[in-house]
Amino acid sequence: MERPICSLFARWPDDPISRSPDYASMNAMQTTRVLIADDLPDVLEALRLLLKGEGYATESATSPAGILAALEVQDFDLVLMDLNFARDTTSGQEGLDLLRRLQAIDSTLPVVVMTAWGSVKVAVEAMRRGARDFIQKPWDNARLLAILRTQIELSRALRLGLRLEAENRLLRAEGRPTLIAESPAMRPVLELASRVGPSDANVLITGEHGTGKEVVAQTLHALSGRAAKPMVTVNAGGLSEGVFESELFGHVKGAFTDAKMDRVGRFELADGGTLFLDEIANVPINLQAKLLRVLETGQMERVGSSKTRRVDARVLSATNADVLQEVQAGRFREDLLFRLNTIEIHIPPLRERREDIPLLANYFLWRYAERYRKSLTAFEGAAIQFLLDYAWPGNVRELEHAVERAVLMAQGNAVRPSDFGLRTEREGGSRLEELSLEEVECLLIKKAVARYAGNVSQAASALGLSRSGLYRRLRKYGL
Ligand SMILES: Nc1ncnc2c1ncn2[C@@H]1O[C@H](COP(=O)(O)OP(=O)(O)OP(=O)(O)O)[C@@H](O)[C@H]1O
Ligand SMILES: [Mg+2]
């Protein structure tokens, strides 16, 4: 199976990659080089003097072969050439043939052709074959210089544009999400991701907190034809119904008291790209009908507006709740679920794929050592064993935070078990009275989340918290 999405040491997107183009070298400071070609020495000399007076550096050629040879040796900003060479002095055929070859060598190199007075037909044919402009002999100096200047500037802009575009493509490729998954338990995830990623199918991603649902969503987006467009995320957890509705659909000025101006919603922002609906089980029931309508018809209105807009967004969604149970409890519309879960990808918890722990830990070590400029290169054997033995109720996110902490704490070249700042169950239990209030709260939250297999609603009610209250704390403790 193809596995481009599982690259261990891909560059991390927020690495300080220098991306400013080298404007200095592309701008006016450098000499502008023009290749002039004609079989008549007098013409060459006249052009050389004219161009030299304008600050151009020139080289000359007297035949098509000479032009090709000169291009092999150095780069030019423009080629000014006659179409008629000695062998065939009237039809311009030799010059026309050459234009195609020049195009093939470098399509950004501007070529201006010189034709005999009155031979407009040949000039038109030359333009059709890639010449940028033409000038008729005998030429008018001012007009010739104006044409050269324009063409050189245009091609500089074109070359710079192409370079920036290539650079962006590269950056996007480097910024691809890193999905580490080598364990047998993750094989179905990778297989499904590579199969449905490129399609427009709506995918529901399920799994406990911190298992990597967002990473999988980013991977699906990166694999799709929409990758050049943005993936826009909207989180349904912890937002009030009104706020969420205007997040999703936008609003017009005056739609409600605080609506001081028009606002574009996430659906419209994701047009042509992907919309990632996170914590989908928390979408208020009243909004579920509106969401369903956009998914079915591709049509929506901003809050307070009657104007219908079309949006084309692929919808990926994620949840750590048992949505079927939510459907049975009447809190989630079944028809909406069937729209969202055309394909369902379930990500197993980290405790069911321990083979991935060393890989993930090493990846995070590499990343954070670079970020914090520490010369850490490895884990002590006991440290890896510690990670393998730990329960990871907060899954990959908890592992990531533990390694980040260890990178900051470690003193030598290798991470030791105590650097993680994690307590084993036994230790934690026996020393409860030694913990701070915050540490106890964090411990209780971890336990509740693990007990309810990552279901935030259930864990929140067991802890006597509102769902958004629990979310706040999960964020606070980095869980
Ligand atoms: N397979 C993986 N490879 C590399 N990094 C991962 C992997 N899985 C998770 N991570 C990292 O772990 C952290 C948590 O992942 P992510 O946010 O995708 O989890 P989640 O399932 O969306 O969590 P939540 O339910 O809390 O929103 C992120 O920093 C992510 O980069
Ligand atoms: Mg998430």
Short mmCIF file of C-alpha atoms and ligand atoms in Angstrom, two decimals:
data_model
loop_
_atom_site.label_atom_id
_atom_site.label_comp_id
_atom_site.label_asym_id
_atom_site.label_seq_id
_atom_site.Cartn_x
_atom_site.Cartn_y
_atom_site.Cartn_z
CA MET A 1 0.00 0.00 0.00
CA GLU A 2 1.17 3.51 -0.78
CA ARG A 3 2.19 5.29 2.39
CA PRO A 4 3.10 8.88 1.64
CA ILE A 5 0.99 10.02 4.57
CA CYS A 6 3.01 8.16 7.14
CA SER A 7 6.26 9.98 7.02
CA LEU A 8 8.11 9.91 10.29
CA PHE A 9 10.47 12.78 9.82
CA ALA A 10 8.52 15.10 7.62
CA ARG A 11 9.31 18.75 8.21
CA TRP A 12 7.03 20.32 10.77
CA PRO A 13 4.87 23.15 9.38
CA ASP A 14 5.87 25.82 11.86
CA ASP A 15 9.55 25.28 11.34
CA PRO A 16 11.24 28.53 10.53
CA ILE A 17 11.59 27.93 6.82
CA SER A 18 12.92 30.96 5.08
CA ARG A 19 10.37 31.73 2.42
CA SER A 20 11.12 35.23 1.35
CA PRO A 21 12.07 35.18 -2.30
CA ASP A 22 15.43 36.50 -3.23
CA TYR A 23 14.13 39.73 -4.70
CA ALA A 24 17.55 41.37 -4.79
CA SER A 25 18.95 38.88 -7.22
CA MET A 26 15.85 39.01 -9.36
CA ASN A 27 15.63 42.76 -9.59
CA ALA A 28 17.22 45.63 -11.34
CA MET A 29 20.64 45.44 -9.67
CA GLN A 30 21.73 42.67 -11.94
CA THR A 31 22.74 43.42 -15.51
CA THR A 32 20.13 42.75 -18.10
CA ARG A 33 21.44 40.51 -20.82
CA VAL A 34 20.12 40.58 -24.36
CA LEU A 35 21.06 38.16 -27.09
CA ILE A 36 20.89 39.80 -30.52
CA ALA A 37 20.90 37.67 -33.64
CA ASP A 38 21.15 38.69 -37.26
CA ASP A 39 23.31 37.52 -40.13
CA LEU A 40 24.28 41.07 -41.10
CA PRO A 41 27.28 42.45 -39.14
CA ASP A 42 26.14 46.07 -39.62
CA VAL A 43 22.78 45.38 -38.05
CA LEU A 44 24.41 43.61 -35.11
CA GLU A 45 26.78 46.49 -34.53
CA ALA A 46 24.02 49.12 -34.69
CA LEU A 47 21.89 47.16 -32.20
CA ARG A 48 24.86 46.55 -29.91
CA LEU A 49 25.61 50.26 -29.70
CA LEU A 50 21.97 51.18 -29.15
CA LEU A 51 21.50 48.65 -26.35
CA LYS A 52 24.84 49.38 -24.71
CA GLY A 53 23.81 53.03 -24.48
CA GLU A 54 20.76 51.88 -22.47
CA GLY A 55 22.85 49.84 -20.04
CA TYR A 56 22.14 46.39 -21.47
CA ALA A 57 24.84 43.77 -21.79
CA THR A 58 24.70 42.09 -25.19
CA GLU A 59 25.94 38.99 -26.91
CA SER A 60 25.48 38.34 -30.56
CA ALA A 61 24.84 35.37 -32.81
CA THR A 62 24.74 35.15 -36.58
CA SER A 63 22.79 31.91 -37.10
CA PRO A 64 20.13 29.72 -35.42
CA ALA A 65 22.87 27.36 -34.28
CA GLY A 66 24.75 30.33 -32.78
CA ILE A 67 21.63 31.34 -30.83
CA LEU A 68 21.23 27.85 -29.38
CA ALA A 69 24.91 27.69 -28.49
CA ALA A 70 24.78 31.08 -26.71
CA LEU A 71 21.72 30.00 -24.69
CA GLU A 72 23.57 26.95 -23.51
CA VAL A 73 26.38 29.01 -22.09
CA GLN A 74 24.44 31.65 -20.20
CA ASP A 75 21.05 33.00 -19.20
CA PHE A 76 19.49 35.89 -21.10
CA ASP A 77 16.67 38.23 -20.24
CA LEU A 78 15.59 38.57 -23.85
CA VAL A 79 16.41 37.41 -27.36
CA LEU A 80 16.09 39.90 -30.21
CA MET A 81 16.42 38.07 -33.49
CA ASP A 82 15.93 38.43 -37.18
CA LEU A 83 13.76 35.76 -38.78
CA ASN A 84 15.78 35.60 -42.01
CA PHE A 85 19.18 34.03 -41.98
CA ALA A 86 21.61 33.59 -44.83
CA ARG A 87 20.43 30.20 -46.05
CA ASP A 88 16.91 31.35 -46.75
CA THR A 89 16.64 35.08 -46.75
CA THR A 90 13.01 35.82 -47.52
CA SER A 91 10.47 33.38 -46.03
CA GLY A 92 11.66 33.59 -42.42
CA GLN A 93 11.26 29.82 -42.20
CA GLU A 94 14.54 29.21 -40.40
CA GLY A 95 13.68 31.75 -37.72
CA LEU A 96 10.15 30.38 -37.36
CA ASP A 97 11.47 26.86 -36.84
CA LEU A 98 13.84 28.13 -34.22
CA LEU A 99 11.04 29.80 -32.22
CA ARG A 100 9.50 26.45 -31.34
CA ARG A 101 12.82 25.17 -30.06
CA LEU A 102 13.41 28.28 -27.99
CA GLN A 103 9.95 27.89 -26.45
CA ALA A 104 10.79 24.32 -25.53
CA ILE A 105 14.06 25.32 -23.90
CA ASP A 106 12.58 28.09 -21.74
CA SER A 107 9.01 29.24 -22.16
CA THR A 108 9.64 32.27 -19.91
CA LEU A 109 12.41 33.65 -22.13
CA PRO A 110 10.94 36.51 -24.18
CA VAL A 111 11.81 36.53 -27.86
CA VAL A 112 11.23 39.62 -30.00
CA VAL A 113 11.56 39.09 -33.75
CA MET A 114 12.64 41.47 -36.49
CA THR A 115 11.00 41.14 -39.87
CA ALA A 116 11.38 42.82 -43.18
CA TRP A 117 9.17 45.80 -43.81
CA GLY A 118 5.73 44.75 -45.00
CA SER A 119 5.92 41.10 -43.98
CA VAL A 120 3.20 41.27 -41.33
CA LYS A 121 2.04 37.75 -42.14
CA VAL A 122 5.38 36.32 -41.05
CA ALA A 123 5.31 38.44 -37.90
CA VAL A 124 1.88 37.10 -36.98
CA GLU A 125 3.07 33.54 -37.55
CA ALA A 126 6.06 34.23 -35.31
CA MET A 127 3.81 35.48 -32.52
CA ARG A 128 1.71 32.34 -32.92
CA ARG A 129 4.86 30.30 -32.35
CA GLY A 130 5.75 32.04 -29.15
CA ALA A 131 7.46 35.33 -30.08
CA ARG A 132 6.33 38.04 -27.61
CA ASP A 133 6.45 40.95 -30.03
CA PHE A 134 7.88 42.01 -33.39
CA ILE A 135 9.58 44.99 -34.90
CA GLN A 136 9.86 45.86 -38.55
CA LYS A 137 13.09 46.85 -40.22
CA PRO A 138 14.25 49.50 -40.52
CA TRP A 139 13.36 50.05 -36.90
CA ASP A 140 12.58 53.10 -34.89
CA ASN A 141 15.01 53.21 -31.94
CA ALA A 142 12.57 54.54 -29.36
CA ARG A 143 9.94 51.97 -30.29
CA LEU A 144 12.44 49.12 -30.23
CA LEU A 145 13.71 50.09 -26.79
CA ALA A 146 10.16 50.44 -25.43
CA ILE A 147 9.29 46.95 -26.65
CA LEU A 148 12.39 45.44 -25.06
CA ARG A 149 11.77 47.14 -21.72
CA THR A 150 8.16 45.98 -21.58
CA GLN A 151 9.00 42.40 -22.49
CA ILE A 152 11.84 42.16 -20.00
CA GLU A 153 9.65 43.47 -17.18
CA LEU A 154 6.80 41.15 -18.08
CA SER A 155 8.99 38.10 -18.13
CA ARG A 156 10.63 39.03 -14.82
CA ALA A 157 7.19 39.21 -13.23
CA LEU A 158 6.29 35.89 -14.83
CA ARG A 159 9.47 34.22 -13.61
CA LEU A 160 9.03 35.58 -10.10
CA GLY A 161 5.40 34.43 -10.06
CA LEU A 162 6.37 30.94 -11.18
CA ARG A 163 9.06 30.80 -8.56
CA LEU A 164 6.73 31.88 -5.76
CA GLU A 165 4.16 29.38 -6.88
CA ALA A 166 6.71 26.58 -6.88
CA GLU A 167 7.89 27.69 -3.47
CA ASN A 168 4.35 27.64 -2.12
CA ARG A 169 3.79 24.18 -3.53
CA LEU A 170 6.91 23.04 -1.76
CA LEU A 171 5.86 24.65 1.49
CA ARG A 172 2.47 23.06 1.28
CA ALA A 173 4.07 19.68 0.73
CA GLU A 174 6.39 20.27 3.65
CA GLY A 175 3.49 21.37 5.78
CA ARG A 176 1.67 18.12 5.22
CA PRO A 177 0.40 16.56 8.41
CA THR A 178 2.51 13.83 9.89
CA LEU A 179 0.46 10.77 10.68
CA ILE A 180 2.52 8.16 12.43
CA ALA A 181 0.88 4.78 12.28
CA GLU A 182 2.84 1.57 12.03
CA SER A 183 0.83 -0.68 14.34
CA PRO A 184 -1.52 -3.36 13.02
CA ALA A 185 -4.39 -1.59 14.80
CA MET A 186 -3.83 1.49 12.65
CA ARG A 187 -3.66 -0.39 9.36
CA PRO A 188 -7.39 -0.09 8.62
CA VAL A 189 -7.16 3.65 9.34
CA LEU A 190 -4.35 4.11 6.83
CA GLU A 191 -6.02 1.93 4.26
CA LEU A 192 -9.32 3.76 4.51
CA ALA A 193 -7.58 7.14 4.53
CA SER A 194 -5.65 6.43 1.35
CA ARG A 195 -8.77 5.04 -0.34
CA VAL A 196 -11.29 7.76 0.54
CA GLY A 197 -8.87 10.66 0.96
CA PRO A 198 -8.83 11.60 -2.73
CA SER A 199 -12.64 11.38 -3.05
CA ASP A 200 -15.26 13.95 -2.10
CA ALA A 201 -16.91 11.55 0.35
CA ASN A 202 -18.03 12.88 3.71
CA VAL A 203 -16.08 11.10 6.39
CA LEU A 204 -16.88 10.80 10.09
CA ILE A 205 -13.80 10.26 12.21
CA THR A 206 -14.39 8.75 15.63
CA GLY A 207 -12.09 8.03 18.54
CA GLU A 208 -11.27 9.04 22.08
CA HIS A 209 -9.81 12.39 22.99
CA GLY A 210 -6.33 13.00 21.62
CA THR A 211 -6.25 9.95 19.33
CA GLY A 212 -5.46 12.05 16.26
CA LYS A 213 -8.85 12.73 14.68
CA GLU A 214 -7.78 16.15 13.49
CA VAL A 215 -4.53 14.77 12.08
CA VAL A 216 -6.52 12.21 10.11
CA ALA A 217 -8.85 14.94 8.86
CA GLN A 218 -5.84 17.00 7.71
CA THR A 219 -4.43 13.93 6.01
CA LEU A 220 -7.67 13.26 4.14
CA HIS A 221 -7.74 16.88 3.01
CA ALA A 222 -4.09 16.77 1.96
CA LEU A 223 -4.76 13.67 -0.12
CA SER A 224 -7.71 15.26 -1.92
CA GLY A 225 -7.96 17.38 -5.03
CA ARG A 226 -8.95 20.20 -2.68
CA ALA A 227 -5.55 20.27 -1.00
CA ALA A 228 -4.60 23.61 -2.56
CA LYS A 229 -7.67 25.19 -0.94
CA PRO A 230 -8.03 25.59 2.81
CA MET A 231 -9.40 23.15 5.34
CA VAL A 232 -11.57 25.27 7.59
CA THR A 233 -12.31 23.98 11.07
CA VAL A 234 -15.32 24.74 13.19
CA ASN A 235 -15.65 23.32 16.66
CA ALA A 236 -19.16 22.65 17.90
CA GLY A 237 -18.01 22.04 21.47
CA GLY A 238 -18.48 24.77 23.99
CA LEU A 239 -20.18 27.35 21.72
CA SER A 240 -23.66 28.68 22.34
CA GLU A 241 -26.26 27.94 19.67
CA GLY A 242 -26.39 31.51 18.33
CA VAL A 243 -22.64 31.91 18.12
CA PHE A 244 -22.23 28.54 16.48
CA GLU A 245 -24.86 29.31 13.86
CA SER A 246 -23.17 32.52 12.82
CA GLU A 247 -19.73 30.82 12.92
CA LEU A 248 -21.04 28.25 10.50
CA PHE A 249 -23.25 30.28 8.17
CA GLY A 250 -22.13 33.87 8.75
CA HIS A 251 -24.56 36.72 9.31
CA VAL A 252 -25.56 40.03 7.83
CA LYS A 253 -25.34 43.40 9.55
CA GLY A 254 -28.23 43.87 11.95
CA ALA A 255 -29.15 40.17 12.13
CA PHE A 256 -28.85 40.48 15.90
CA THR A 257 -27.78 43.15 18.37
CA ASP A 258 -24.04 42.52 18.11
CA ALA A 259 -24.01 42.07 14.36
CA LYS A 260 -22.34 45.37 13.48
CA MET A 261 -21.31 44.23 10.04
CA ASP A 262 -21.60 41.35 7.59
CA ARG A 263 -19.64 38.25 8.45
CA VAL A 264 -18.67 35.37 6.19
CA GLY A 265 -19.29 31.98 7.79
CA ARG A 266 -16.99 28.98 7.81
CA PHE A 267 -19.05 27.18 5.20
CA GLU A 268 -18.43 29.92 2.69
CA LEU A 269 -14.77 30.16 3.66
CA ALA A 270 -14.42 26.46 2.92
CA ASP A 271 -15.90 26.84 -0.58
CA GLY A 272 -13.84 24.72 -2.95
CA GLY A 273 -12.00 23.21 0.02
CA THR A 274 -12.88 21.17 3.08
CA LEU A 275 -14.96 21.97 6.15
CA PHE A 276 -13.93 20.10 9.27
CA LEU A 277 -16.73 19.93 11.83
CA ASP A 278 -15.11 19.01 15.10
CA GLU A 279 -17.08 17.66 18.10
CA ILE A 280 -20.03 17.11 15.78
CA ALA A 281 -22.16 15.44 18.49
CA ASN A 282 -22.41 18.82 20.20
CA VAL A 283 -24.23 20.55 17.34
CA PRO A 284 -27.46 21.87 18.88
CA ILE A 285 -30.47 19.94 17.63
CA ASN A 286 -32.07 23.06 16.07
CA LEU A 287 -29.02 23.63 13.91
CA GLN A 288 -28.79 20.04 12.81
CA ALA A 289 -31.68 20.59 10.36
CA LYS A 290 -29.91 23.59 8.80
CA LEU A 291 -26.69 21.65 8.55
CA LEU A 292 -28.49 18.78 6.89
CA ARG A 293 -29.96 21.14 4.29
CA VAL A 294 -26.54 22.48 3.24
CA LEU A 295 -25.19 18.96 3.00
CA GLU A 296 -28.12 17.86 0.86
CA THR A 297 -28.49 20.88 -1.42
CA GLY A 298 -25.24 22.81 -1.17
CA GLN A 299 -27.36 25.88 -0.40
CA MET A 300 -27.39 28.12 2.64
CA GLU A 301 -28.25 31.60 3.87
CA ARG A 302 -26.32 33.85 6.19
CA VAL A 303 -28.15 34.50 9.47
CA GLY A 304 -30.60 37.36 8.92
CA SER A 305 -30.40 37.17 5.13
CA SER A 306 -32.82 35.67 2.66
CA LYS A 307 -30.30 35.47 -0.14
CA THR A 308 -29.46 31.85 -0.91
CA ARG A 309 -25.80 31.06 -1.56
CA ARG A 310 -24.23 27.99 -3.07
CA VAL A 311 -21.25 26.38 -1.38
CA ASP A 312 -19.12 23.50 -2.48
CA ALA A 313 -17.35 22.13 0.57
CA ARG A 314 -16.35 18.61 1.39
CA VAL A 315 -17.41 17.89 4.95
CA LEU A 316 -15.25 15.92 7.34
CA SER A 317 -16.45 15.56 10.90
CA ALA A 318 -15.15 14.14 14.13
CA THR A 319 -16.48 13.11 17.49
CA ASN A 320 -15.42 11.26 20.58
CA ALA A 321 -19.02 10.54 21.53
CA ASP A 322 -21.02 7.46 20.62
CA VAL A 323 -23.19 9.14 17.98
CA LEU A 324 -25.50 6.16 17.60
CA GLN A 325 -26.29 6.41 21.26
CA GLU A 326 -26.90 10.14 20.79
CA VAL A 327 -29.31 9.27 17.98
CA GLN A 328 -31.15 6.79 20.19
CA ALA A 329 -31.38 9.37 22.96
CA GLY A 330 -32.97 11.80 20.47
CA ARG A 331 -30.11 14.26 20.68
CA PHE A 332 -28.77 13.72 17.18
CA ARG A 333 -30.71 13.45 13.91
CA GLU A 334 -30.30 10.11 12.26
CA ASP A 335 -30.64 11.57 8.76
CA LEU A 336 -27.79 13.97 9.51
CA LEU A 337 -25.62 11.15 10.80
CA PHE A 338 -26.17 9.23 7.56
CA ARG A 339 -25.11 12.28 5.57
CA LEU A 340 -21.96 12.70 7.60
CA ASN A 341 -20.79 9.12 7.91
CA THR A 342 -20.76 8.01 4.29
CA ILE A 343 -17.46 6.56 5.45
CA GLU A 344 -16.51 6.16 9.09
CA ILE A 345 -12.92 5.96 10.25
CA HIS A 346 -12.43 4.83 13.83
CA ILE A 347 -9.09 5.59 15.46
CA PRO A 348 -8.19 3.14 18.22
CA PRO A 349 -6.91 4.49 21.55
CA LEU A 350 -3.17 4.52 22.09
CA ARG A 351 -3.36 1.72 24.67
CA GLU A 352 -4.53 -0.59 21.84
CA ARG A 353 -1.56 0.25 19.60
CA ARG A 354 1.42 0.34 21.87
CA GLU A 355 3.73 -0.47 18.94
CA ASP A 356 3.29 3.15 17.85
CA ILE A 357 4.48 4.57 21.18
CA PRO A 358 8.27 4.49 20.52
CA LEU A 359 7.80 5.97 17.04
CA LEU A 360 5.53 8.73 18.24
CA ALA A 361 7.78 9.45 21.22
CA ASN A 362 10.84 9.74 18.99
CA TYR A 363 9.02 11.96 16.57
CA PHE A 364 7.90 14.31 19.35
CA LEU A 365 11.42 14.23 20.84
CA TRP A 366 12.89 15.31 17.51
CA ARG A 367 10.31 18.05 17.09
CA TYR A 368 10.51 19.55 20.55
CA ALA A 369 14.28 19.22 20.84
CA GLU A 370 14.48 21.31 17.69
CA ARG A 371 11.88 23.79 18.91
CA TYR A 372 13.53 24.27 22.31
CA ARG A 373 17.04 23.98 20.88
CA LYS A 374 18.06 21.10 23.13
CA SER A 375 20.67 18.58 22.07
CA LEU A 376 18.57 15.60 23.11
CA THR A 377 18.80 12.64 20.82
CA ALA A 378 17.35 9.62 22.60
CA PHE A 379 15.37 8.02 25.39
CA GLU A 380 17.02 5.83 27.97
CA GLY A 381 15.77 2.24 27.69
CA ALA A 382 13.91 2.60 30.96
CA ALA A 383 12.20 5.74 29.67
CA ILE A 384 10.78 3.93 26.64
CA GLN A 385 9.68 1.07 28.91
CA PHE A 386 7.95 3.60 31.12
CA LEU A 387 6.07 4.99 28.13
CA LEU A 388 5.13 1.49 26.99
CA ASP A 389 3.71 0.66 30.43
CA TYR A 390 1.72 3.81 30.94
CA ALA A 391 -2.08 3.77 30.32
CA TRP A 392 -2.34 6.98 28.23
CA PRO A 393 -5.92 7.97 29.04
CA GLY A 394 -5.27 11.19 27.11
CA ASN A 395 -3.87 9.20 24.17
CA VAL A 396 -1.39 10.72 21.69
CA ARG A 397 -1.94 14.24 22.94
CA GLU A 398 -0.95 13.18 26.47
CA LEU A 399 2.13 11.43 25.09
CA GLU A 400 3.05 14.53 23.13
CA HIS A 401 2.77 16.74 26.21
CA ALA A 402 4.74 14.26 28.32
CA VAL A 403 7.58 14.26 25.79
CA GLU A 404 7.49 18.04 25.48
CA ARG A 405 7.78 18.29 29.27
CA ALA A 406 10.62 15.76 29.27
CA VAL A 407 12.51 17.71 26.62
CA LEU A 408 12.33 20.79 28.80
CA MET A 409 13.27 18.90 31.97
CA ALA A 410 16.01 16.58 30.69
CA GLN A 411 19.57 17.47 31.53
CA GLY A 412 21.81 15.08 29.62
CA ASN A 413 21.54 13.81 26.05
CA ALA A 414 18.92 11.21 26.86
CA VAL A 415 15.48 11.42 28.45
CA ARG A 416 15.01 9.58 31.75
CA PRO A 417 11.72 8.20 33.13
CA SER A 418 11.46 10.88 35.81
CA ASP A 419 11.65 13.63 33.15
CA PHE A 420 8.10 12.86 31.99
CA GLY A 421 6.48 14.13 35.17
CA LEU A 422 3.94 11.32 35.00
CA ARG A 423 2.90 9.16 37.91
CA THR A 424 2.13 5.52 37.62
CA GLU A 425 -1.29 4.52 38.95
CA ARG A 426 0.25 3.06 42.09
CA GLU A 427 2.33 6.08 42.90
CA GLY A 428 -0.52 8.45 42.18
CA GLY A 429 -2.92 6.52 44.41
CA SER A 430 -0.69 6.29 47.43
CA ARG A 431 0.36 9.91 47.44
CA LEU A 432 -2.92 11.68 46.81
CA GLU A 433 -2.54 13.84 49.92
CA GLU A 434 0.79 15.11 48.58
CA LEU A 435 -0.75 16.47 45.38
CA SER A 436 -1.89 20.02 44.83
CA LEU A 437 -5.57 20.73 44.26
CA GLU A 438 -4.92 21.24 40.56
CA GLU A 439 -3.05 17.96 40.26
CA VAL A 440 -5.93 16.14 41.93
CA GLU A 441 -8.42 17.80 39.61
CA CYS A 442 -6.31 16.83 36.61
CA LEU A 443 -6.06 13.24 37.87
CA LEU A 444 -9.81 12.95 38.46
CA ILE A 445 -10.56 14.34 35.01
CA LYS A 446 -8.16 11.87 33.37
CA LYS A 447 -9.76 9.00 35.22
CA ALA A 448 -13.29 10.06 34.33
CA VAL A 449 -12.42 10.55 30.66
CA ALA A 450 -10.74 7.13 30.58
CA ARG A 451 -13.69 5.48 32.37
CA TYR A 452 -16.16 6.80 29.81
CA ALA A 453 -13.87 5.97 26.91
CA GLY A 454 -13.40 9.59 25.97
CA ASN A 455 -17.11 10.49 25.97
CA VAL A 456 -17.01 14.08 27.21
CA SER A 457 -20.73 14.38 27.94
CA GLN A 458 -20.71 11.34 30.19
CA ALA A 459 -17.41 12.22 31.88
CA ALA A 460 -18.68 15.77 32.49
CA SER A 461 -21.88 14.59 34.12
CA ALA A 462 -19.95 12.08 36.28
CA LEU A 463 -17.73 14.92 37.48
CA GLY A 464 -20.66 17.25 38.02
CA LEU A 465 -19.42 19.66 35.36
CA SER A 466 -21.05 21.17 32.30
CA ARG A 467 -19.63 19.97 28.99
CA SER A 468 -18.03 23.31 28.28
CA GLY A 469 -16.66 23.40 31.83
CA LEU A 470 -14.95 20.09 31.21
CA TYR A 471 -13.64 21.26 27.84
CA ARG A 472 -12.12 24.27 29.49
CA ARG A 473 -10.32 22.09 32.00
CA LEU A 474 -9.21 19.60 29.35
CA ARG A 475 -7.61 22.45 27.51
CA LYS A 476 -6.11 23.87 30.69
CA TYR A 477 -4.40 20.60 31.52
CA GLY A 478 -3.47 19.90 27.93
CA LEU A 479 -5.49 16.70 27.85
N1 LIG B 1 -0.69 9.42 14.50
C1 LIG B 1 -0.16 10.59 14.87
N2 LIG B 1 1.04 10.96 14.40
C2 LIG B 1 1.58 12.14 14.79
N3 LIG B 1 1.01 12.98 15.63
C3 LIG B 1 -0.17 12.67 16.15
C4 LIG B 1 -0.82 11.45 15.79
N4 LIG B 1 -1.99 11.39 16.45
C5 LIG B 1 -2.07 12.50 17.18
N5 LIG B 1 -1.00 13.29 17.01
C6 LIG B 1 -0.74 14.57 17.68
O1 LIG B 1 -1.41 14.54 18.92
C7 LIG B 1 -2.13 15.74 19.19
C8 LIG B 1 -3.59 15.43 19.30
O2 LIG B 1 -4.11 15.02 18.06
P1 LIG B 1 -5.52 15.55 17.50
O3 LIG B 1 -5.73 16.97 17.88
O4 LIG B 1 -5.60 15.20 16.08
O5 LIG B 1 -6.48 14.62 18.37
P2 LIG B 1 -8.07 14.60 18.41
O6 LIG B 1 -8.49 13.18 18.30
O7 LIG B 1 -8.63 15.56 17.44
O8 LIG B 1 -8.31 15.10 19.89
P3 LIG B 1 -9.65 15.78 20.52
O9 LIG B 1 -10.71 14.74 20.55
O10 LIG B 1 -9.20 16.16 21.89
O11 LIG B 1 -9.98 16.94 19.67
C9 LIG B 1 -1.82 16.66 18.03
O12 LIG B 1 -0.78 17.52 18.39
C10 LIG B 1 -1.38 15.74 16.92
O13 LIG B 1 -0.46 16.38 16.10
MG MG B 2 -9.67 17.33 17.79
#
